[in-house]
mmCIF file of C-alpha atoms in Angstrom:
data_model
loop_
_atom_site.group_PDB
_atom_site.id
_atom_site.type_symbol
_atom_site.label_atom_id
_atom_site.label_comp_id
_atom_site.label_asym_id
_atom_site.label_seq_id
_atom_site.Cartn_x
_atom_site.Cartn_y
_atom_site.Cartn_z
ATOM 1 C CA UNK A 839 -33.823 -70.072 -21.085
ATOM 2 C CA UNK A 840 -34.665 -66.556 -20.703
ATOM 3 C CA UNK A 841 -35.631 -64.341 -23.359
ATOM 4 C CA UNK A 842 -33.155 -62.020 -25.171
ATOM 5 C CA UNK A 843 -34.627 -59.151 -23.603
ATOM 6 C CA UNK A 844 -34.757 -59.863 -19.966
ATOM 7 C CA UNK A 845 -30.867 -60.449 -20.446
ATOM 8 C CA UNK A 846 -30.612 -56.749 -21.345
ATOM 9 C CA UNK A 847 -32.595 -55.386 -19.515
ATOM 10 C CA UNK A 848 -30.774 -56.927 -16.207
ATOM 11 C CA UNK A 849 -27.527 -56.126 -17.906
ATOM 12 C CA UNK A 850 -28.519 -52.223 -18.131
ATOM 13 C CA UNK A 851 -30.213 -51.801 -14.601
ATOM 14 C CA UNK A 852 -26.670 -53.173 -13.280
ATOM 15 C CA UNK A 853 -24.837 -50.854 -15.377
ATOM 16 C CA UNK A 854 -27.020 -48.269 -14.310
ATOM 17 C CA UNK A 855 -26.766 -48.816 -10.517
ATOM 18 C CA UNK A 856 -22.604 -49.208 -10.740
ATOM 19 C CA UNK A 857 -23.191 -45.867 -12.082
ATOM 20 C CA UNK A 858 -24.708 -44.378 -8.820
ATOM 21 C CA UNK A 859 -22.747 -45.737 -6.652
ATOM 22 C CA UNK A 860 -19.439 -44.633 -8.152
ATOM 23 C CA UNK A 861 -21.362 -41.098 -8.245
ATOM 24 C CA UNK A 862 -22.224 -41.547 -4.660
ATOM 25 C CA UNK A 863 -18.029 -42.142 -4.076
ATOM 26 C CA UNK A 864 -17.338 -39.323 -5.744
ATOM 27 C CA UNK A 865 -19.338 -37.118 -3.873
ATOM 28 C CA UNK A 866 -18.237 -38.464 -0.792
ATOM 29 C CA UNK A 867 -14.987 -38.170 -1.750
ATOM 30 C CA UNK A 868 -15.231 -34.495 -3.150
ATOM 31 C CA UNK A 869 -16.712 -33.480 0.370
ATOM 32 C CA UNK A 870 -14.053 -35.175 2.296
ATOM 33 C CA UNK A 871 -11.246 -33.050 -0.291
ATOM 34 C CA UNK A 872 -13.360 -29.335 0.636
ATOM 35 C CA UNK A 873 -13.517 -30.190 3.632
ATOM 36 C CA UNK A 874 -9.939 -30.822 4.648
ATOM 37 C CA UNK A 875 -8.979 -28.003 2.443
ATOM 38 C CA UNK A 876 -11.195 -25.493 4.709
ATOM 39 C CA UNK A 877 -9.736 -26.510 7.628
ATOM 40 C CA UNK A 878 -5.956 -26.060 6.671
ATOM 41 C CA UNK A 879 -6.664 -22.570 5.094
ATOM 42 C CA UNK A 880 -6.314 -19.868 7.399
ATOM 43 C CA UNK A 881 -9.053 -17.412 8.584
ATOM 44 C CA UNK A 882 -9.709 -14.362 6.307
ATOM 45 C CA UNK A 883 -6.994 -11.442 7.501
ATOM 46 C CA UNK A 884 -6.543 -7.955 7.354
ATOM 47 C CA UNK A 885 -5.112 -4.992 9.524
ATOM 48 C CA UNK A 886 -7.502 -2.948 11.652
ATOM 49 C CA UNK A 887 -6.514 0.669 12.591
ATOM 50 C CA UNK A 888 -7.393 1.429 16.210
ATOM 51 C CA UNK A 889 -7.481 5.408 17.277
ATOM 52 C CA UNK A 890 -6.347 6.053 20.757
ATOM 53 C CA UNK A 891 -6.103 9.455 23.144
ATOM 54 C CA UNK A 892 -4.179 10.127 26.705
ATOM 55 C CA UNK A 893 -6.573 11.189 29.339
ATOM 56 C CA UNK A 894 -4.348 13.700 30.554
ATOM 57 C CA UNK A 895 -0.781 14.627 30.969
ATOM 58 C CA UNK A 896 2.024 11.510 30.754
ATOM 59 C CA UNK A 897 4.713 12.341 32.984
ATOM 60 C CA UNK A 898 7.949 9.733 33.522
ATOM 61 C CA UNK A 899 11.313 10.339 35.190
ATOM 62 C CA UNK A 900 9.926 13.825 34.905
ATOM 63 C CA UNK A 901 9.764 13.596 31.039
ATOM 64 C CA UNK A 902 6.206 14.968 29.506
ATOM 65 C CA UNK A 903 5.139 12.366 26.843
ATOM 66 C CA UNK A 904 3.712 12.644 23.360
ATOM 67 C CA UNK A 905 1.908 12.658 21.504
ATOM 68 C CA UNK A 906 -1.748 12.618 22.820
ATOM 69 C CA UNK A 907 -3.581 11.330 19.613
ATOM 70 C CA UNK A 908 -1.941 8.277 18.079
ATOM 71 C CA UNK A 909 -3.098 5.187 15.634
ATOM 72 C CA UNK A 910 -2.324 1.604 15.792
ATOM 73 C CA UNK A 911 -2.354 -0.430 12.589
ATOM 74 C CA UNK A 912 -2.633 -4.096 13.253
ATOM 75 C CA UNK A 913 -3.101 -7.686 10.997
ATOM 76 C CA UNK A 914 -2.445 -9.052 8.323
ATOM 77 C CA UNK A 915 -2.491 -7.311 4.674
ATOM 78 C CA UNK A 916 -4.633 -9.759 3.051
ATOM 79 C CA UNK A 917 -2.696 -9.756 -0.491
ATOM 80 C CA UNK A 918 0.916 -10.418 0.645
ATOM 81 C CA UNK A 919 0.252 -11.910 4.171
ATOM 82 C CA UNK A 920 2.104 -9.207 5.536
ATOM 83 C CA UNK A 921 1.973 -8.806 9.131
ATOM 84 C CA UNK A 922 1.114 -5.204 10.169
ATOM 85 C CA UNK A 923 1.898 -3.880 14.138
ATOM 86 C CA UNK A 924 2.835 -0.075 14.395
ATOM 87 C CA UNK A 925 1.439 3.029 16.336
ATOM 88 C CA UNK A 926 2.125 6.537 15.040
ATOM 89 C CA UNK A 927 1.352 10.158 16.184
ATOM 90 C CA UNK A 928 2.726 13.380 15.510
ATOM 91 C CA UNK A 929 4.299 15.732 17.378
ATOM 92 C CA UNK A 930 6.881 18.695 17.702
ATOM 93 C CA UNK A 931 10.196 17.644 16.980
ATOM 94 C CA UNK A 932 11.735 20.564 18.939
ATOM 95 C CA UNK A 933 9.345 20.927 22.151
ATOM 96 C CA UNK A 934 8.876 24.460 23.958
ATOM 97 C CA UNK A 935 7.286 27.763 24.434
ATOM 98 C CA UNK A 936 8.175 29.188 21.179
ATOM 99 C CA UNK A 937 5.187 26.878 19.303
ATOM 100 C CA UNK A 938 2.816 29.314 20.859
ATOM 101 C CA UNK A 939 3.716 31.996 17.955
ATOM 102 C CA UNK A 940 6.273 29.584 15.569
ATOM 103 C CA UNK A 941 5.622 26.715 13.463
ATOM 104 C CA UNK A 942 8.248 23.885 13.429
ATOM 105 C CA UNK A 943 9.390 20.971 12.416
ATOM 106 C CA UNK A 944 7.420 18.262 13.595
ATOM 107 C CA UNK A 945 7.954 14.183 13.719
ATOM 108 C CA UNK A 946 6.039 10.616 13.593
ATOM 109 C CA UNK A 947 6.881 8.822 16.572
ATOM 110 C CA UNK A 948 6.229 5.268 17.918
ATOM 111 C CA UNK A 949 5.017 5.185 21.252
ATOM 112 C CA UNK A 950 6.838 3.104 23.601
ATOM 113 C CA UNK A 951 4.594 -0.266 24.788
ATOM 114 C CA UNK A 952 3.742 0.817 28.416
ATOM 115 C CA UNK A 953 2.606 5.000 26.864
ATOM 116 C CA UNK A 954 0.622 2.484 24.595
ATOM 117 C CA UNK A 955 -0.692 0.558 26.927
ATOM 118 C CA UNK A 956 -1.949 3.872 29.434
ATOM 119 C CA UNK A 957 -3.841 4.988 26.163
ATOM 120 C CA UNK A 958 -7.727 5.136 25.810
ATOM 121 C CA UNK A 959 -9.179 3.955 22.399
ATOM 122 C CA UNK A 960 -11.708 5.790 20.836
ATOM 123 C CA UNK A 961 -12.502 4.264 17.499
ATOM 124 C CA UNK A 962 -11.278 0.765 15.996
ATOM 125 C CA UNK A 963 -12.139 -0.006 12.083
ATOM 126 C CA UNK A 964 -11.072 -3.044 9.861
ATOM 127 C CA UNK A 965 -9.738 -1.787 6.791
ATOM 128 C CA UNK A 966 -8.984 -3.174 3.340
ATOM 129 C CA UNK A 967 -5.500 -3.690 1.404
ATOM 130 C CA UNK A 968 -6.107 -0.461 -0.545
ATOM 131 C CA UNK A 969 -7.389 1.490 2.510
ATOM 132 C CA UNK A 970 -4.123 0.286 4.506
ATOM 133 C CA UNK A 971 -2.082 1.487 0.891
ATOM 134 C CA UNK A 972 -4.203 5.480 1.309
ATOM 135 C CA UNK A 973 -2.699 5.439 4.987
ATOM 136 C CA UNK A 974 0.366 3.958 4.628
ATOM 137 C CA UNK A 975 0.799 7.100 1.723
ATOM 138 C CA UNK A 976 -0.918 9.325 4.041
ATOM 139 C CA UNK A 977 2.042 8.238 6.937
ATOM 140 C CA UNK A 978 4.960 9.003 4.010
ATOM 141 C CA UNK A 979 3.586 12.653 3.669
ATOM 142 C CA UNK A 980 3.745 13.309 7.072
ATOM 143 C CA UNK A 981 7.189 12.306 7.582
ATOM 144 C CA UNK A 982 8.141 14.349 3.883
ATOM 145 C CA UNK A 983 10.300 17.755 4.462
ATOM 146 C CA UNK A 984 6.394 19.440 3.358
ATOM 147 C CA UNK A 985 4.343 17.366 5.331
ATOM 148 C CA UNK A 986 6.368 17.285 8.925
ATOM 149 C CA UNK A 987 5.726 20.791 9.738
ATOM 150 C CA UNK A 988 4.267 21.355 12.752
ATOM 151 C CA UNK A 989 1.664 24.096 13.978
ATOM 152 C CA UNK A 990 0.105 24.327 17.495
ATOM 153 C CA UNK A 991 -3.058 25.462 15.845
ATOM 154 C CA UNK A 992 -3.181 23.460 11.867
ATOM 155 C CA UNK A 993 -1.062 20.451 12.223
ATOM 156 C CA UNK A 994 -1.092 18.553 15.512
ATOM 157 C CA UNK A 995 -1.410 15.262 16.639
ATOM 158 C CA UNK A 996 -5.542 15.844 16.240
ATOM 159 C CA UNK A 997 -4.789 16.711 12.985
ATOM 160 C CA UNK A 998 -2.640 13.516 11.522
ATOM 161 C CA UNK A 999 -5.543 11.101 13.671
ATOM 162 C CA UNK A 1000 -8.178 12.960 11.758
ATOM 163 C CA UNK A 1001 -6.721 12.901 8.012
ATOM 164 C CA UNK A 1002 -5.964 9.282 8.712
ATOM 165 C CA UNK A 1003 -9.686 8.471 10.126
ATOM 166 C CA UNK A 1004 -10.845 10.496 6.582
ATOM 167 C CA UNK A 1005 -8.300 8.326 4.535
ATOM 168 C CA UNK A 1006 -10.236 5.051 5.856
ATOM 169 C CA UNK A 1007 -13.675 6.529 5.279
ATOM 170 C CA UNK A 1008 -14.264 7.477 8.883
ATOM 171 C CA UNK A 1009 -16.071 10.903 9.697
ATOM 172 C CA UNK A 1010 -14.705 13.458 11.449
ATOM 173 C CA UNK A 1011 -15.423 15.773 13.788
ATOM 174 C CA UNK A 1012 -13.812 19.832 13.990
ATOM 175 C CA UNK A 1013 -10.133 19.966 14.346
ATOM 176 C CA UNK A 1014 -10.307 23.188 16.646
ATOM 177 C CA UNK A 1015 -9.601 22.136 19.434
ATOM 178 C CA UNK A 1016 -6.833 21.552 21.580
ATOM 179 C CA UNK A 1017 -8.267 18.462 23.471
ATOM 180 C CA UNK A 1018 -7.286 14.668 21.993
ATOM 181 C CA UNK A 1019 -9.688 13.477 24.234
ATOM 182 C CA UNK A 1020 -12.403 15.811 23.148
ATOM 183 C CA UNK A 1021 -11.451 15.251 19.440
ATOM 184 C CA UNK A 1022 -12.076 11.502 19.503
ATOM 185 C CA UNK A 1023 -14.842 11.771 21.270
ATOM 186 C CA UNK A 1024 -16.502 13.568 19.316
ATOM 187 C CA UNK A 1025 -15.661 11.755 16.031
ATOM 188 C CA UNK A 1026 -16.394 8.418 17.858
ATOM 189 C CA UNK A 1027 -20.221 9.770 18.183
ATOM 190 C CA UNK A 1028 -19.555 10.228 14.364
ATOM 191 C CA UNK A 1029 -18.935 6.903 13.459
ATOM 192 C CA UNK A 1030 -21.554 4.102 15.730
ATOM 193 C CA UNK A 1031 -19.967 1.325 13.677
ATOM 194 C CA UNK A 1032 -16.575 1.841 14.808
ATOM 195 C CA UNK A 1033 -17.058 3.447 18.515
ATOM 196 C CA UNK A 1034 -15.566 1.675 21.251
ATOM 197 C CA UNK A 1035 -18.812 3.038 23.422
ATOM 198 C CA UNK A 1036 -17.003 2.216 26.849
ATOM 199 C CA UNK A 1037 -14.206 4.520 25.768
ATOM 200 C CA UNK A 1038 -16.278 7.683 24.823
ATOM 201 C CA UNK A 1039 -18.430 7.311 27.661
ATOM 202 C CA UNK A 1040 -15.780 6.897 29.854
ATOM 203 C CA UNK A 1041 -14.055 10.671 29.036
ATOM 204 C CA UNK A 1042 -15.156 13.534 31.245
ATOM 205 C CA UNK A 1043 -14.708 17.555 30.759
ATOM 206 C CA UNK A 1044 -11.811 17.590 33.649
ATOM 207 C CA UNK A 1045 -9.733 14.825 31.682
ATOM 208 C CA UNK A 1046 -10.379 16.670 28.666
ATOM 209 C CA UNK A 1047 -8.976 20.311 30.462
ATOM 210 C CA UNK A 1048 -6.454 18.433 32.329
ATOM 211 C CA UNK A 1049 -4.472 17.376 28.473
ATOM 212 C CA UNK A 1050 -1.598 19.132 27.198
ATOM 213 C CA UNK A 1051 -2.839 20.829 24.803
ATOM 214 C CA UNK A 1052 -2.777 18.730 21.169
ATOM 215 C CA UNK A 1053 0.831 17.012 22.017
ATOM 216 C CA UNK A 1054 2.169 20.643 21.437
ATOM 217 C CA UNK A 1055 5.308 20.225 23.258
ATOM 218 C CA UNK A 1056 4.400 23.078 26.135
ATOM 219 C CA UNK A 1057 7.333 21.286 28.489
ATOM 220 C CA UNK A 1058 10.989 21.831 27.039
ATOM 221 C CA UNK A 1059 11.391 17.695 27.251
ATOM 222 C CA UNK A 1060 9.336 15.071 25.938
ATOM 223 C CA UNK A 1061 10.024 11.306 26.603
ATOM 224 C CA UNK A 1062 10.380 8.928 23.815
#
């Protein structure tokens, strides 16, 4: 017969190794839950806003297109799973000669997918829900009865690409000039982290003299 003690003692090791092992099943079982959990959550989304220039002048069915400077906003808004795809640029709402000495009334317009496509990207930056908010509010002015006027020499396509590259945190580079190209360029060298190097190496001084100037609207039609 075996002492009292040895009883308890054999009682309390098994107690203590039923213990580990349902700690062991736990664990395993807690790794199998994360890691079935990671996999069915979607990747981390948001919208990046790409910055794009013509190399020269865009001429179709003998419309001249516009406008020169545009930005793409593409993703996901991160908050509301909100899928983001539109490309805006400014331009003159009523193209012609008389923008050489008048201001007018200028418009946001969505390039078509093949102007889009002919289009040479200068600077691409992921931005955050609040950043893509700033823009968004940025895009609202611009189309406001203030906002939408439109000068050859203050507010041009160069002009709406810059504010919106300073509403993201972007630097930028001077607005006077009359070259898209030139403009994005220039800001590109600005801004390493966001360059798209192949693009800014890519543009020349004859592409940049060979642009209408800013998407001014110097041809009495414009495509759309």
């Amino acid at each position: 017969m075996s002492p009292p003690g040895a009883v308890s003692l054999r009682a309390k090791e098994g107690d203590t190794s039923a213990m580990v092992r349902a700690m062991r099943r736990l664990g395993i079982l807690l790794a199998v839950c994360l890691s079935v959990g990671l996999a069915g959550s979607p990747a981390a989304a948001a919208v990046t806003a790409t910055f794009y220039a013509h190399s020269g002048n865009q001429i179709r069915g003998g419309w001249l297109l516009f406008p020169h400077a545009y930005v793409t906003l593409t993703g996901t808004v991160e908050a509301t799973g909100e899928v983001v795809d539109e490309a805006i640029g400014f331009t003159a709402k009523f193209p012609g000669p008389q923008l050489l000495l008048f201001s007018g009334p200028g418009v946001l317009e969505r390039p078509d997918a093949l102007y889009l496509s002919e289009g040479r990207p200068y600077l691409t930056l992921e931005i955050s829900d609040a950043a893509f908010a700033a823009v968004k509010a940025r895009i609202a002015h611009w189309s406001s009865p203030e906002g939408s006027v439109y000068s050859l020499r203050r507010r041009n396509c160069i002009h709406f690409v810059a504010e919106i590259a300073r509403t993201i945190g972007l630097l930028t580079a001077a607005e006077n000039t009359l070259s898209p190209n030139g403009f994005l360029s220039a800001t590109a060298a600005l801004n390493p982290v966001a360059a798209i190097r192949s693009a800014v190496a890519g543009t020349t001084e004859r592409e940049a003299a060979a642009e209408t100037p800013a998407g001014s609207g110097m041809a009495a039609e414009r495509g759309r």
